[in-house]
CSV table of C-alpha atoms in Angstrom, one decimal:
chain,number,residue,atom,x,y,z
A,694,UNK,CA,55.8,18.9,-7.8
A,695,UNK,CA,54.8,19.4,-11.5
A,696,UNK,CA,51.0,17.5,-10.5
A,697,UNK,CA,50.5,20.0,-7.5
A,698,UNK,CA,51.5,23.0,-9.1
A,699,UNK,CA,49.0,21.9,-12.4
A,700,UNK,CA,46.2,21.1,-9.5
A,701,UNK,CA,46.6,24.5,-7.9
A,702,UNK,CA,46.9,26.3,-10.6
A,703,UNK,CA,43.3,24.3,-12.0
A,704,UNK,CA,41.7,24.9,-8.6
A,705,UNK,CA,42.9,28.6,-9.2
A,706,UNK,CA,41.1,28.8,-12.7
A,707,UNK,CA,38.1,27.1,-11.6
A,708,UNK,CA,37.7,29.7,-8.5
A,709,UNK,CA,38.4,33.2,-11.0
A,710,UNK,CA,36.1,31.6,-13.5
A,711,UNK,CA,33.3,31.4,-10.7
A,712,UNK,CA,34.1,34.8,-9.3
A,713,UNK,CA,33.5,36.1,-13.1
A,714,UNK,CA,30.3,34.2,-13.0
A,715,UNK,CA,29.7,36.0,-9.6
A,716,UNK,CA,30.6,38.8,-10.5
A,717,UNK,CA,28.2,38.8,-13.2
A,718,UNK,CA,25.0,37.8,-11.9
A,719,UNK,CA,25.8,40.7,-8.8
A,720,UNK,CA,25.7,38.6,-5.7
A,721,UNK,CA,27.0,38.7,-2.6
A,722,UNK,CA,30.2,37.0,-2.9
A,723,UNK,CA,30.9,34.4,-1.5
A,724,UNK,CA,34.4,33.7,0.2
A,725,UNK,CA,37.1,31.0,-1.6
A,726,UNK,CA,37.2,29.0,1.5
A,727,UNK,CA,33.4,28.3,1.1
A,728,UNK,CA,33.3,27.7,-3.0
A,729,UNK,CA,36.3,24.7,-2.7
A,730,UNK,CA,35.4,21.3,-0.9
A,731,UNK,CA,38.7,20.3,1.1
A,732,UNK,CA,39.8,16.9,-0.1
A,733,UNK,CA,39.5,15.1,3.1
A,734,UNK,CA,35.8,15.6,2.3
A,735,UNK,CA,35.5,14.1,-0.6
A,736,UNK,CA,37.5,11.4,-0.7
A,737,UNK,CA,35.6,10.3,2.5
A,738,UNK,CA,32.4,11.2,1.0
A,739,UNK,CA,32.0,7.6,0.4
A,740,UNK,CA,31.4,6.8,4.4
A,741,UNK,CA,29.0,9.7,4.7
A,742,UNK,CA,26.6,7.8,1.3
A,743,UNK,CA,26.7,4.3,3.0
A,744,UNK,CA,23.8,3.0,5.2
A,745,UNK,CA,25.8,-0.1,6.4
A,746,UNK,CA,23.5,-0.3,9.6
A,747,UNK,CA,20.5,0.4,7.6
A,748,UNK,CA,21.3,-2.2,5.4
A,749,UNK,CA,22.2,-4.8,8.0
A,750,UNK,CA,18.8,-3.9,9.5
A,751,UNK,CA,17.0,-4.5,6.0
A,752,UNK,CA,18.7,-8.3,6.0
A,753,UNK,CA,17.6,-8.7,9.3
A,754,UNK,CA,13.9,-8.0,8.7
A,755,UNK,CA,13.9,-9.6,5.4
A,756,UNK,CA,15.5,-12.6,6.6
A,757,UNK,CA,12.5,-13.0,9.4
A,758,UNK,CA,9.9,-12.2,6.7
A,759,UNK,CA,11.1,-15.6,4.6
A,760,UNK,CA,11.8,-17.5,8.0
A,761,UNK,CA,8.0,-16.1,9.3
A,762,UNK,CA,6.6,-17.3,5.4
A,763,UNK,CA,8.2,-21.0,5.7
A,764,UNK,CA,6.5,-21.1,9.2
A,765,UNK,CA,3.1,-20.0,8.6
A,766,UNK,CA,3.4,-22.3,5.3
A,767,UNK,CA,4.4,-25.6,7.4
A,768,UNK,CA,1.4,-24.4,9.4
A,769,UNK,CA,-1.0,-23.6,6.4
A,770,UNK,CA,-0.2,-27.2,4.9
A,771,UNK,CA,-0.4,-29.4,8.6
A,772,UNK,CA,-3.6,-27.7,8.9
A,773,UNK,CA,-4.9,-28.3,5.6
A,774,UNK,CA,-4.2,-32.5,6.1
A,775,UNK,CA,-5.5,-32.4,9.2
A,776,UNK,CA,-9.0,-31.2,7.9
A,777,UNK,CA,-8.5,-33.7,4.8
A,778,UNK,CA,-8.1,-36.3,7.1
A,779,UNK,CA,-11.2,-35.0,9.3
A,780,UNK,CA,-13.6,-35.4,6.0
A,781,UNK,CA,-12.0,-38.1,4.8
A,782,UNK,CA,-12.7,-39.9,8.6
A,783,UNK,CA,-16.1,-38.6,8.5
A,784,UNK,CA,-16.9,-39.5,4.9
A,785,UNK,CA,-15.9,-43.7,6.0
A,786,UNK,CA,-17.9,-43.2,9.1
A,787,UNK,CA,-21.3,-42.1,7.1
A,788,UNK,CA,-20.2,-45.0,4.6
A,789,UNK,CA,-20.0,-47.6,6.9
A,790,UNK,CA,-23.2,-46.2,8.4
A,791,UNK,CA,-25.1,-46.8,5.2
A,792,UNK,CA,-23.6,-50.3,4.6
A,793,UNK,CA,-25.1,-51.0,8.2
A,794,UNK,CA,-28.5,-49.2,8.2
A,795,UNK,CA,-30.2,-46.8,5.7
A,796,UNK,CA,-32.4,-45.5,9.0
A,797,UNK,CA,-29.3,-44.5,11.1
A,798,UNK,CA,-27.1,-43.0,8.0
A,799,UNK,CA,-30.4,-40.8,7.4
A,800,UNK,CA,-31.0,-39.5,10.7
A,801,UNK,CA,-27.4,-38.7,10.9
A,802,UNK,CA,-27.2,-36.6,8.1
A,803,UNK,CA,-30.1,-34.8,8.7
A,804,UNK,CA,-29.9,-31.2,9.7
A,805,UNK,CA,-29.8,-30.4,13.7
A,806,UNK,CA,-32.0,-27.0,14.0
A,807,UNK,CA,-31.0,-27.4,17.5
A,808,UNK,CA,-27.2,-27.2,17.2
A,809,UNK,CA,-27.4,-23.6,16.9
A,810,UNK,CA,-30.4,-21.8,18.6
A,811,UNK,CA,-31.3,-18.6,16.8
A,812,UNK,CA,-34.5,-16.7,16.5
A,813,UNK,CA,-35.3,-13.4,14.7
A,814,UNK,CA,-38.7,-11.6,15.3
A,815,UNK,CA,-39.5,-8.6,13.7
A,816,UNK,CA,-38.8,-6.6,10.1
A,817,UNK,CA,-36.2,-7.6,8.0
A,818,UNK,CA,-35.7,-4.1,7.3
A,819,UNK,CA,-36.7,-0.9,9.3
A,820,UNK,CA,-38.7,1.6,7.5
A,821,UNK,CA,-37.0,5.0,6.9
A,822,UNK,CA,-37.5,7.9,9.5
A,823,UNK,CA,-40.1,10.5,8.6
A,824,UNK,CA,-38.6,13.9,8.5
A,825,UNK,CA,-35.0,12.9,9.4
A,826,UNK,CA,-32.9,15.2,8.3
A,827,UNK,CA,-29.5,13.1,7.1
A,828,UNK,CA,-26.2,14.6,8.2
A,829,UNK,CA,-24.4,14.0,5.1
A,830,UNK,CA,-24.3,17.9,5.1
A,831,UNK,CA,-26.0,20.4,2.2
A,832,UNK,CA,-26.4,19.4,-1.2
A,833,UNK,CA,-26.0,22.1,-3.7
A,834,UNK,CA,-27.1,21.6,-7.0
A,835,UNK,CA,-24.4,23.0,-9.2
A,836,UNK,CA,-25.4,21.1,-12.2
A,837,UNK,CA,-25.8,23.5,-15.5
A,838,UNK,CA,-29.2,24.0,-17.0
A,839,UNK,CA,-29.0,24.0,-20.9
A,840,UNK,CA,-32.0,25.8,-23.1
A,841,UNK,CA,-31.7,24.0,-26.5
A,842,UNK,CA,-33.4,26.7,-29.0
A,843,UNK,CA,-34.3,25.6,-32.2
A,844,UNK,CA,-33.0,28.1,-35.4
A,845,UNK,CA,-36.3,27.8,-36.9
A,846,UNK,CA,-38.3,28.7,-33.5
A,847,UNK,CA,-36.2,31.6,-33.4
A,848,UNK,CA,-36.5,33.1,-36.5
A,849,UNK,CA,-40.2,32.4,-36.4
A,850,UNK,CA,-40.4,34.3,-32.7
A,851,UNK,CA,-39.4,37.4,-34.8
């Protein structure tokens, strides 16, 4: 009994010290339902703070991130022997070329010109447009001018 009656009469305080601030500053008052928070509120103010779906949601995504990162790696790294191998079956193919005929191993590494058809005809680059008015939009020169005048020229100009 002694704990409610010190709690009221705290709560009582608190609300005649902020009418006096009120009171003081000449606002509107304000009514003493609105200026105290009932205690319901604020002992559940904890569930209104959490995110817990948010958070599930956030381990959800990160969780496919790491799983989508160990995937691409396995895929990076398969991909990576398989083009090591590719040389490395290409390089003992030219070797064992060689070891058989000079003639052949030459003619194989030569370039094919052929492989890839592509002609170009014309300029490499097109001369600019006479009088072609660019529509980067007006250019304003706003740059300041400075007149440096010597102390001796002007004492002479007098």
């Amino acid at each position: 009994i002694r704990v409610r009656f010190r709690r009221e009469e705290r709560r009582r305080r608190r609300l005649e010290k902020q009418i006096r601030r009120l009171e003081r500053n000449v606002q509107q008052l304000k009514p003493i339902s609105e200026c105290e928070i009932p205690l319901e509120i604020i002992s559940s103010a904890e569930l209104y703070n959490r995110n817990i779906g948010e958070s599930r949601i956030g381990e959800k995504k990160i969780l496919a991130t790491k799983e989508w990162t160990r995937i691409k790696l396995k895929q990076y790294n398969s991909d990576a022997l398989m083009i090591e191998r590719i040389i490395n079956s290409q390089q003992n193919a030219l070797d064992n070329l060689m070891r058989i005929s000079e003639a052949l191993y030459k003619s194989a590494v030569k370039v094919d010109h052929g492989l890839i058809p592509w002609k170009s005809n014309g300029p490499v680059e097109s001369p600019p447009i006479q009088e072609y008015d660019s529509p980067d939009g007006e250019y304003l020169d706003i740059s300041k001018k400075w007149d440096h005048i010597n102390s001796t020229n002007s004492s002479l100009a007098k």
